[in-house]
mmCIF file of C-alpha atoms in Angstrom:
data_model
loop_
_atom_site.group_PDB
_atom_site.id
_atom_site.type_symbol
_atom_site.label_atom_id
_atom_site.label_comp_id
_atom_site.label_asym_id
_atom_site.label_seq_id
_atom_site.Cartn_x
_atom_site.Cartn_y
_atom_site.Cartn_z
ATOM 1 C CA UNK P 1 94.839 29.157 113.257
ATOM 2 C CA UNK P 2 92.133 29.264 115.173
ATOM 3 C CA UNK P 3 91.087 32.559 113.551
ATOM 4 C CA UNK P 4 90.903 31.334 110.028
ATOM 5 C CA UNK P 5 88.025 28.301 110.909
ATOM 6 C CA UNK P 6 86.512 30.902 112.604
ATOM 7 C CA UNK P 7 86.298 32.989 109.686
ATOM 8 C CA UNK P 8 85.680 30.223 107.409
ATOM 9 C CA UNK P 9 82.897 28.826 109.689
ATOM 10 C CA UNK P 10 81.155 32.125 109.794
ATOM 11 C CA UNK P 11 80.909 32.391 105.863
ATOM 12 C CA UNK P 12 79.824 29.106 105.624
ATOM 13 C CA UNK P 13 76.693 30.263 108.206
ATOM 14 C CA UNK P 14 76.463 33.122 106.071
ATOM 15 C CA UNK P 15 76.407 31.065 102.800
ATOM 16 C CA UNK P 16 73.745 29.131 104.190
ATOM 17 C CA UNK P 17 71.758 31.423 105.658
ATOM 18 C CA UNK P 18 71.687 33.050 101.508
ATOM 19 C CA UNK P 19 70.527 30.464 99.936
ATOM 20 C CA UNK P 20 67.401 29.263 102.400
ATOM 21 C CA UNK P 21 66.463 33.560 102.256
ATOM 22 C CA UNK P 22 66.195 32.692 99.069
ATOM 23 C CA UNK P 23 63.526 29.482 99.024
ATOM 24 C CA UNK P 24 61.366 31.567 101.267
ATOM 25 C CA UNK P 25 61.758 34.859 99.697
ATOM 26 C CA UNK P 26 57.634 33.175 98.126
ATOM 27 C CA UNK P 27 56.866 30.572 100.437
ATOM 28 C CA UNK P 28 57.320 32.888 103.651
ATOM 29 C CA UNK P 29 56.962 36.996 102.546
ATOM 30 C CA UNK P 30 57.530 37.766 106.042
ATOM 31 C CA UNK P 31 60.091 35.387 107.186
ATOM 32 C CA UNK P 32 62.382 36.654 103.868
ATOM 33 C CA UNK P 33 62.254 40.400 105.802
ATOM 34 C CA UNK P 34 62.320 39.908 108.953
ATOM 35 C CA UNK P 35 66.581 39.509 108.858
ATOM 36 C CA UNK P 36 66.493 39.048 112.551
ATOM 37 C CA UNK P 37 65.317 35.527 111.866
ATOM 38 C CA UNK P 38 68.178 32.223 111.735
ATOM 39 C CA UNK P 39 66.624 30.419 109.203
ATOM 40 C CA UNK P 40 67.405 26.431 108.817
ATOM 41 C CA UNK P 41 69.066 24.643 106.014
ATOM 42 C CA UNK P 42 67.272 24.830 103.155
ATOM 43 C CA UNK P 43 66.908 21.362 103.077
ATOM 44 C CA UNK P 44 65.110 21.784 106.200
ATOM 45 C CA UNK P 45 63.066 24.528 104.182
ATOM 46 C CA UNK P 46 62.633 22.110 100.918
ATOM 47 C CA UNK P 47 59.100 20.034 102.460
ATOM 48 C CA UNK P 48 57.675 23.050 104.454
ATOM 49 C CA UNK P 49 54.585 25.054 103.877
ATOM 50 C CA UNK P 50 54.314 28.840 101.935
ATOM 51 C CA UNK P 51 52.850 31.426 104.691
ATOM 52 C CA UNK P 52 49.603 30.729 102.240
ATOM 53 C CA UNK P 53 49.370 27.058 103.320
ATOM 54 C CA UNK P 54 50.254 27.409 106.586
ATOM 55 C CA UNK P 55 47.906 30.928 107.962
ATOM 56 C CA UNK P 56 45.104 28.138 105.857
ATOM 57 C CA UNK P 57 45.776 25.328 107.805
ATOM 58 C CA UNK P 58 46.062 27.084 110.927
ATOM 59 C CA UNK P 59 41.797 28.169 110.985
ATOM 60 C CA UNK P 60 40.308 24.917 109.700
ATOM 61 C CA UNK P 61 39.466 24.671 113.927
ATOM 62 C CA UNK P 62 39.221 26.900 116.813
ATOM 63 C CA UNK P 63 41.420 25.246 119.295
ATOM 64 C CA UNK P 64 42.455 26.728 122.468
ATOM 65 C CA UNK P 65 45.796 23.921 123.221
ATOM 66 C CA UNK P 66 47.156 22.884 120.586
ATOM 67 C CA UNK P 67 50.612 21.014 119.499
ATOM 68 C CA UNK P 68 52.879 20.367 117.097
ATOM 69 C CA UNK P 69 54.520 16.862 116.524
ATOM 70 C CA UNK P 70 56.857 17.514 113.986
ATOM 71 C CA UNK P 71 57.869 21.161 114.665
ATOM 72 C CA UNK P 72 60.428 21.312 112.002
ATOM 73 C CA UNK P 73 61.005 24.935 110.415
ATOM 74 C CA UNK P 74 57.658 26.498 112.703
ATOM 75 C CA UNK P 75 56.279 27.949 109.463
ATOM 76 C CA UNK P 76 53.549 26.219 110.351
ATOM 77 C CA UNK P 77 53.308 26.272 113.924
ATOM 78 C CA UNK P 78 53.685 29.997 113.760
ATOM 79 C CA UNK P 79 49.713 30.712 112.086
ATOM 80 C CA UNK P 80 49.067 27.340 114.709
ATOM 81 C CA UNK P 81 49.802 29.445 117.509
ATOM 82 C CA UNK P 82 48.700 32.810 116.297
ATOM 83 C CA UNK P 83 45.438 31.300 116.613
ATOM 84 C CA UNK P 84 46.113 29.172 119.888
ATOM 85 C CA UNK P 85 45.958 30.283 123.823
ATOM 86 C CA UNK P 86 48.648 27.497 124.259
ATOM 87 C CA UNK P 87 50.369 25.416 121.315
ATOM 88 C CA UNK P 88 53.196 23.167 122.330
ATOM 89 C CA UNK P 89 56.099 22.033 119.554
ATOM 90 C CA UNK P 90 58.047 18.590 119.909
ATOM 91 C CA UNK P 91 61.493 18.959 118.077
ATOM 92 C CA UNK P 92 63.417 15.753 118.030
ATOM 93 C CA UNK P 93 66.110 17.504 116.229
ATOM 94 C CA UNK P 94 67.498 19.633 119.461
ATOM 95 C CA UNK P 95 69.513 22.297 116.538
ATOM 96 C CA UNK P 96 66.249 23.159 115.117
ATOM 97 C CA UNK P 97 64.810 23.009 118.402
ATOM 98 C CA UNK P 98 67.088 26.141 119.803
ATOM 99 C CA UNK P 99 66.505 27.333 116.788
ATOM 100 C CA UNK P 100 62.425 27.136 116.903
ATOM 101 C CA UNK P 101 63.458 28.911 120.280
ATOM 102 C CA UNK P 102 64.983 31.353 119.058
ATOM 103 C CA UNK P 103 63.090 32.466 116.231
ATOM 104 C CA UNK P 104 59.019 32.195 117.988
ATOM 105 C CA UNK P 105 61.274 34.985 120.258
ATOM 106 C CA UNK P 106 61.421 36.647 117.632
ATOM 107 C CA UNK P 107 58.813 36.661 115.948
ATOM 108 C CA UNK P 108 56.221 37.791 120.057
ATOM 109 C CA UNK P 109 55.119 33.921 120.589
ATOM 110 C CA UNK P 110 55.001 34.488 123.872
ATOM 111 C CA UNK P 111 52.345 31.314 124.110
ATOM 112 C CA UNK P 112 53.985 28.567 122.688
ATOM 113 C CA UNK P 113 56.555 25.679 124.836
ATOM 114 C CA UNK P 114 59.273 24.354 122.790
ATOM 115 C CA UNK P 115 60.212 20.488 123.605
ATOM 116 C CA UNK P 116 63.160 18.883 122.274
ATOM 117 C CA UNK P 117 62.335 14.921 122.003
ATOM 118 C CA UNK P 118 60.919 12.358 120.448
ATOM 119 C CA UNK P 119 57.172 12.863 119.832
ATOM 120 C CA UNK P 120 56.279 9.800 120.054
ATOM 121 C CA UNK P 121 58.203 9.283 124.091
ATOM 122 C CA UNK P 122 56.675 13.165 125.048
ATOM 123 C CA UNK P 123 53.194 11.746 124.191
ATOM 124 C CA UNK P 124 53.100 8.266 126.192
ATOM 125 C CA UNK P 125 55.041 9.931 129.247
ATOM 126 C CA UNK P 126 52.621 13.289 129.070
ATOM 127 C CA UNK P 127 49.026 14.320 131.052
ATOM 128 C CA UNK P 128 48.400 16.396 128.531
ATOM 129 C CA UNK P 129 44.548 17.225 126.402
ATOM 130 C CA UNK P 130 44.859 19.380 123.376
ATOM 131 C CA UNK P 131 42.284 20.784 121.883
ATOM 132 C CA UNK P 132 44.082 20.307 118.378
ATOM 133 C CA UNK P 133 47.336 18.166 116.980
ATOM 134 C CA UNK P 134 48.781 18.542 113.943
ATOM 135 C CA UNK P 135 51.463 16.359 112.152
ATOM 136 C CA UNK P 136 53.806 16.300 109.548
ATOM 137 C CA UNK P 137 55.355 14.341 109.062
ATOM 138 C CA UNK P 138 58.797 12.897 107.059
ATOM 139 C CA UNK P 139 58.600 11.779 103.461
ATOM 140 C CA UNK P 140 62.431 10.976 103.631
ATOM 141 C CA UNK P 141 64.682 7.696 104.092
ATOM 142 C CA UNK P 142 68.230 7.539 103.900
ATOM 143 C CA UNK P 143 68.017 10.963 101.615
ATOM 144 C CA UNK P 144 65.054 9.036 99.043
ATOM 145 C CA UNK P 145 61.589 10.330 99.074
ATOM 146 C CA UNK P 146 58.793 7.835 100.997
ATOM 147 C CA UNK P 147 55.930 7.203 98.636
ATOM 148 C CA UNK P 148 54.303 4.508 101.371
ATOM 149 C CA UNK P 149 52.218 6.554 104.002
ATOM 150 C CA UNK P 150 53.941 3.935 106.728
ATOM 151 C CA UNK P 151 57.355 4.628 105.686
ATOM 152 C CA UNK P 152 57.336 8.332 107.130
ATOM 153 C CA UNK P 153 58.906 9.513 110.180
ATOM 154 C CA UNK P 154 57.357 9.634 112.602
ATOM 155 C CA UNK P 155 55.806 6.264 112.282
ATOM 156 C CA UNK P 156 52.068 7.167 111.851
ATOM 157 C CA UNK P 157 50.439 3.353 112.502
ATOM 158 C CA UNK P 158 51.877 3.532 116.195
ATOM 159 C CA UNK P 159 51.790 7.867 116.620
ATOM 160 C CA UNK P 160 47.936 7.957 115.811
ATOM 161 C CA UNK P 161 46.777 5.467 118.238
ATOM 162 C CA UNK P 162 48.984 7.189 121.151
ATOM 163 C CA UNK P 163 47.446 11.478 119.508
ATOM 164 C CA UNK P 164 44.013 10.415 119.149
ATOM 165 C CA UNK P 165 43.419 9.777 123.773
ATOM 166 C CA UNK P 166 45.074 13.929 123.811
ATOM 167 C CA UNK P 167 43.545 14.982 120.941
ATOM 168 C CA UNK P 168 40.390 15.043 119.640
ATOM 169 C CA UNK P 169 41.300 16.860 116.862
ATOM 170 C CA UNK P 170 44.448 15.853 114.417
ATOM 171 C CA UNK P 171 45.965 16.778 111.431
ATOM 172 C CA UNK P 172 48.513 14.933 108.855
ATOM 173 C CA UNK P 173 49.908 17.134 106.433
ATOM 174 C CA UNK P 174 50.836 14.325 102.884
ATOM 175 C CA UNK P 175 52.505 15.139 99.727
ATOM 176 C CA UNK P 176 49.547 15.833 97.261
ATOM 177 C CA UNK P 177 51.529 11.914 95.983
ATOM 178 C CA UNK P 178 49.559 10.154 97.550
ATOM 179 C CA UNK P 179 45.842 8.893 96.010
ATOM 180 C CA UNK P 180 43.195 9.879 97.305
ATOM 181 C CA UNK P 181 41.633 5.814 98.170
ATOM 182 C CA UNK P 182 44.514 5.657 99.766
ATOM 183 C CA UNK P 183 44.274 7.726 102.418
ATOM 184 C CA UNK P 184 40.622 6.784 103.012
ATOM 185 C CA UNK P 185 41.604 3.416 103.641
ATOM 186 C CA UNK P 186 44.662 4.081 105.599
ATOM 187 C CA UNK P 187 43.353 6.401 108.368
ATOM 188 C CA UNK P 188 40.187 6.362 110.735
ATOM 189 C CA UNK P 189 37.692 9.019 111.850
ATOM 190 C CA UNK P 190 38.365 10.960 108.723
ATOM 191 C CA UNK P 191 36.747 14.817 109.357
ATOM 192 C CA UNK P 192 37.673 16.585 106.040
ATOM 193 C CA UNK P 193 40.377 15.774 103.549
ATOM 194 C CA UNK P 194 42.264 19.055 101.759
ATOM 195 C CA UNK P 195 43.452 19.505 98.708
ATOM 196 C CA UNK P 196 45.829 22.233 98.020
ATOM 197 C CA UNK P 197 47.205 24.126 95.478
ATOM 198 C CA UNK P 198 48.742 27.642 95.129
ATOM 199 C CA UNK P 199 48.056 29.552 92.111
ATOM 200 C CA UNK P 200 47.184 25.966 90.976
ATOM 201 C CA UNK P 201 50.090 24.007 91.945
ATOM 202 C CA UNK P 202 49.220 21.417 93.920
ATOM 203 C CA UNK P 203 51.165 22.022 96.946
ATOM 204 C CA UNK P 204 49.418 19.364 99.551
ATOM 205 C CA UNK P 205 46.698 16.718 100.797
ATOM 206 C CA UNK P 206 45.938 18.127 104.676
ATOM 207 C CA UNK P 207 43.752 14.595 106.764
ATOM 208 C CA UNK P 208 42.106 16.251 109.274
ATOM 209 C CA UNK P 209 40.933 13.134 112.308
ATOM 210 C CA UNK P 210 37.676 13.770 114.856
ATOM 211 C CA UNK P 211 38.011 11.245 117.063
ATOM 212 C CA UNK P 212 33.667 11.912 117.419
ATOM 213 C CA UNK P 213 33.181 12.249 113.568
ATOM 214 C CA UNK P 214 29.396 10.560 113.064
ATOM 215 C CA UNK P 215 29.678 12.666 109.215
ATOM 216 C CA UNK P 216 30.942 11.359 106.384
ATOM 217 C CA UNK P 217 34.496 12.907 105.020
ATOM 218 C CA UNK P 218 34.531 15.996 103.279
ATOM 219 C CA UNK P 219 36.433 16.076 100.966
ATOM 220 C CA UNK P 220 37.961 19.564 99.959
ATOM 221 C CA UNK P 221 39.923 21.309 96.836
ATOM 222 C CA UNK P 222 41.141 24.976 97.818
ATOM 223 C CA UNK P 223 42.926 27.079 95.542
ATOM 224 C CA UNK P 224 45.251 29.892 97.180
ATOM 225 C CA UNK P 225 46.357 32.072 94.565
ATOM 226 C CA UNK P 226 47.136 35.754 93.830
ATOM 227 C CA UNK P 227 44.360 35.997 91.142
ATOM 228 C CA UNK P 228 42.085 33.295 92.016
ATOM 229 C CA UNK P 229 41.032 31.493 94.925
ATOM 230 C CA UNK P 230 38.419 29.376 95.939
ATOM 231 C CA UNK P 231 37.210 26.378 97.985
ATOM 232 C CA UNK P 232 35.026 23.541 96.696
ATOM 233 C CA UNK P 233 34.003 20.647 97.904
ATOM 234 C CA UNK P 234 33.184 16.932 96.722
ATOM 235 C CA UNK P 235 31.605 13.625 97.359
ATOM 236 C CA UNK P 236 32.456 11.064 99.436
ATOM 237 C CA UNK P 237 30.693 9.809 96.487
ATOM 238 C CA UNK P 238 32.023 7.795 93.462
ATOM 239 C CA UNK P 239 30.893 10.887 90.510
ATOM 240 C CA UNK P 240 29.185 9.648 86.959
ATOM 241 C CA UNK P 241 31.108 10.404 83.645
ATOM 242 C CA UNK P 242 29.201 12.813 80.876
ATOM 243 C CA UNK P 243 30.965 13.102 78.529
ATOM 244 C CA UNK P 244 30.136 14.657 75.168
ATOM 245 C CA UNK P 245 32.176 16.031 72.048
ATOM 246 C CA UNK P 246 33.713 19.863 72.460
ATOM 247 C CA UNK P 247 31.360 22.683 72.230
ATOM 248 C CA UNK P 248 31.584 26.607 72.005
ATOM 249 C CA UNK P 249 34.015 26.571 75.932
ATOM 250 C CA UNK P 250 36.808 24.465 76.906
ATOM 251 C CA UNK P 251 37.482 24.277 80.267
ATOM 252 C CA UNK P 252 40.994 23.206 81.722
ATOM 253 C CA UNK P 253 40.024 22.172 85.671
ATOM 254 C CA UNK P 254 42.740 23.274 88.247
ATOM 255 C CA UNK P 255 45.109 20.229 89.217
ATOM 256 C CA UNK P 256 43.388 20.597 92.975
ATOM 257 C CA UNK P 257 40.767 19.638 91.554
ATOM 258 C CA UNK P 258 42.413 17.299 89.164
ATOM 259 C CA UNK P 259 43.785 15.425 92.969
ATOM 260 C CA UNK P 260 39.770 14.721 93.363
ATOM 261 C CA UNK P 261 39.438 13.145 90.779
ATOM 262 C CA UNK P 262 36.344 10.688 90.427
ATOM 263 C CA UNK P 263 35.709 12.341 93.939
ATOM 264 C CA UNK P 264 34.034 15.494 92.172
ATOM 265 C CA UNK P 265 30.970 15.923 90.145
ATOM 266 C CA UNK P 266 32.038 18.794 87.522
ATOM 267 C CA UNK P 267 28.458 18.199 86.152
ATOM 268 C CA UNK P 268 26.607 19.000 89.130
ATOM 269 C CA UNK P 269 28.308 21.716 90.733
ATOM 270 C CA UNK P 270 29.363 23.600 87.196
ATOM 271 C CA UNK P 271 26.792 21.505 84.982
ATOM 272 C CA UNK P 272 29.934 20.907 82.375
ATOM 273 C CA UNK P 273 31.138 17.156 80.765
ATOM 274 C CA UNK P 274 34.315 16.358 79.938
ATOM 275 C CA UNK P 275 35.280 16.155 76.442
ATOM 276 C CA UNK P 276 37.341 12.599 76.875
ATOM 277 C CA UNK P 277 38.161 10.017 79.213
ATOM 278 C CA UNK P 278 41.609 10.975 81.842
ATOM 279 C CA UNK P 279 41.483 14.284 79.368
ATOM 280 C CA UNK P 280 40.010 17.011 82.709
ATOM 281 C CA UNK P 281 38.850 18.637 79.984
ATOM 282 C CA UNK P 282 35.038 20.090 79.461
ATOM 283 C CA UNK P 283 32.781 22.387 78.228
ATOM 284 C CA UNK P 284 29.252 23.600 77.293
ATOM 285 C CA UNK P 285 27.794 25.463 75.494
ATOM 286 C CA UNK P 286 27.551 28.475 78.052
ATOM 287 C CA UNK P 287 30.003 30.224 80.028
ATOM 288 C CA UNK P 288 30.300 29.602 83.956
ATOM 289 C CA UNK P 289 32.369 32.424 84.695
ATOM 290 C CA UNK P 290 32.849 30.674 89.126
ATOM 291 C CA UNK P 291 34.807 28.194 87.093
ATOM 292 C CA UNK P 292 37.802 26.703 89.669
ATOM 293 C CA UNK P 293 40.413 26.911 86.735
ATOM 294 C CA UNK P 294 41.478 28.202 83.154
ATOM 295 C CA UNK P 295 38.544 29.123 80.785
ATOM 296 C CA UNK P 296 38.885 28.693 77.016
ATOM 297 C CA UNK P 297 36.526 30.286 74.014
ATOM 298 C CA UNK P 298 36.653 27.123 71.224
ATOM 299 C CA UNK P 299 38.023 27.968 67.885
ATOM 300 C CA UNK P 300 38.416 25.318 65.644
ATOM 301 C CA UNK P 301 38.694 21.254 66.259
ATOM 302 C CA UNK P 302 41.039 19.941 63.272
ATOM 303 C CA UNK P 303 42.300 16.626 62.673
ATOM 304 C CA UNK P 304 45.785 16.333 64.461
ATOM 305 C CA UNK P 305 48.689 16.777 60.996
ATOM 306 C CA UNK P 306 49.921 20.342 60.379
ATOM 307 C CA UNK P 307 48.441 21.357 57.699
ATOM 308 C CA UNK P 308 44.964 21.156 58.807
ATOM 309 C CA UNK P 309 46.425 23.387 61.684
ATOM 310 C CA UNK P 310 48.570 25.922 58.983
ATOM 311 C CA UNK P 311 45.057 26.616 57.647
ATOM 312 C CA UNK P 312 43.733 27.955 60.791
ATOM 313 C CA UNK P 313 47.286 29.525 62.100
ATOM 314 C CA UNK P 314 48.943 29.882 59.298
ATOM 315 C CA UNK P 315 52.720 28.719 57.929
ATOM 316 C CA UNK P 316 54.184 29.001 60.996
ATOM 317 C CA UNK P 317 51.871 28.715 63.746
ATOM 318 C CA UNK P 318 52.782 30.079 67.311
ATOM 319 C CA UNK P 319 51.214 28.474 70.462
ATOM 320 C CA UNK P 320 50.775 26.325 73.887
ATOM 321 C CA UNK P 321 50.843 22.892 73.596
ATOM 322 C CA UNK P 322 49.353 20.360 75.772
ATOM 323 C CA UNK P 323 48.679 17.120 75.450
ATOM 324 C CA UNK P 324 46.354 14.616 76.666
ATOM 325 C CA UNK P 325 45.598 10.696 76.302
ATOM 326 C CA UNK P 326 47.038 10.979 73.428
ATOM 327 C CA UNK P 327 49.425 9.312 71.348
ATOM 328 C CA UNK P 328 52.277 11.375 71.334
ATOM 329 C CA UNK P 329 54.904 12.838 73.921
ATOM 330 C CA UNK P 330 53.842 16.706 74.741
ATOM 331 C CA UNK P 331 57.864 18.466 73.498
ATOM 332 C CA UNK P 332 57.810 15.787 70.700
ATOM 333 C CA UNK P 333 55.041 16.439 68.441
ATOM 334 C CA UNK P 334 55.785 20.348 69.046
ATOM 335 C CA UNK P 335 59.030 19.279 66.579
ATOM 336 C CA UNK P 336 56.652 17.338 64.620
ATOM 337 C CA UNK P 337 54.989 20.517 63.787
ATOM 338 C CA UNK P 338 57.551 22.744 63.748
ATOM 339 C CA UNK P 339 55.805 25.050 66.435
ATOM 340 C CA UNK P 340 56.512 28.065 68.182
ATOM 341 C CA UNK P 341 55.644 28.358 71.395
ATOM 342 C CA UNK P 342 53.230 31.273 71.608
ATOM 343 C CA UNK P 343 50.327 32.624 74.017
ATOM 344 C CA UNK P 344 48.006 33.935 72.184
ATOM 345 C CA UNK P 345 46.308 30.040 70.683
ATOM 346 C CA UNK P 346 46.680 27.344 73.252
ATOM 347 C CA UNK P 347 46.263 23.411 71.212
ATOM 348 C CA UNK P 348 44.972 20.964 72.536
ATOM 349 C CA UNK P 349 45.831 17.428 71.457
ATOM 350 C CA UNK P 350 43.548 15.435 72.271
ATOM 351 C CA UNK P 351 41.505 12.059 72.323
ATOM 352 C CA UNK P 352 37.790 13.175 72.556
ATOM 353 C CA UNK P 353 35.329 10.487 74.494
ATOM 354 C CA UNK P 354 34.517 9.159 70.439
ATOM 355 C CA UNK P 355 38.102 7.959 70.152
ATOM 356 C CA UNK P 356 38.557 10.538 66.868
ATOM 357 C CA UNK P 357 42.552 12.048 67.810
ATOM 358 C CA UNK P 358 41.935 15.441 67.601
ATOM 359 C CA UNK P 359 44.007 18.613 67.741
ATOM 360 C CA UNK P 360 41.155 22.134 69.840
ATOM 361 C CA UNK P 361 42.208 25.679 68.812
ATOM 362 C CA UNK P 362 42.039 27.701 71.633
ATOM 363 C CA UNK P 363 41.842 30.947 72.760
ATOM 364 C CA UNK P 364 42.128 31.545 76.143
ATOM 365 C CA UNK P 365 39.180 33.835 78.402
ATOM 366 C CA UNK P 366 40.024 36.108 80.919
ATOM 367 C CA UNK P 367 38.102 36.221 83.451
ATOM 368 C CA UNK P 368 38.980 39.543 86.314
#
């Protein structure tokens, strides 16, 4: 019986490792390839950073001593530790803390100390001072996703006042679901707000706090893609909105810039204007090679009906389809048009700034 129970336990562990390894294959490739690492349960990996985002955040500041108040899977801490002389990890889950100790030994990160305790309790008692502190608060309570800054764990309203006496620079990782305006209202002494996307998928918002910050916060859009990378600063002042009718080129913005919203001035940065309210589509007669997003050549503008579409694309049109500030959902419109999937053409169903509803038929331009 004991051997059977042991066998079942080992099978369960093996299956958990297989599931966790699948989850990190593209997220943390160096860990995926290292079979000496024992991976945490896949539920802990859901909120964890990717290798790309971990490396990026670890290089925003320079520091010789650092603390991660919410160790978790250790992906972020591993990156931070490589840029620090002395790194401390606080993790209140005893099992995760033990796993971190094993894995950081495998990773040869000998400058790391791991303590299994509550971070607020630890910081309230310690005399240690750090150059840099990192916090990745849990965004789940009782299995439900949290959408309020005050509802996360650890409680930021309790943690940050204590932590600010222990570290001059603090970084808080947040879900991209949080609003920039809400972040600006909630946090004090903001140095940077980085909106980070990977392959045009918004992954996280990094709020960097600096106790000696004297300048206005810098709001930054970051893309860490396989084929495109950029770091573009926005402005704290609300950017004016400029609109014009579609011209030769159509520009679809990267999600990180979309998240910046009113804090990014497309006219100043790229010399382009939006074609309609809340479309996030921009236009120009000239080609903007360094645009942060996808670029299309406009082939035709039609009325939003099947007959007009068929005049341009034939009786059985094939195209990608997106709706922007348009009264019909994408799937419903595709069925109504009897539109087949295709990657040669792209149709934007939009409401232009003059209120007219149009189809923009475009071809993507590849920029090497």
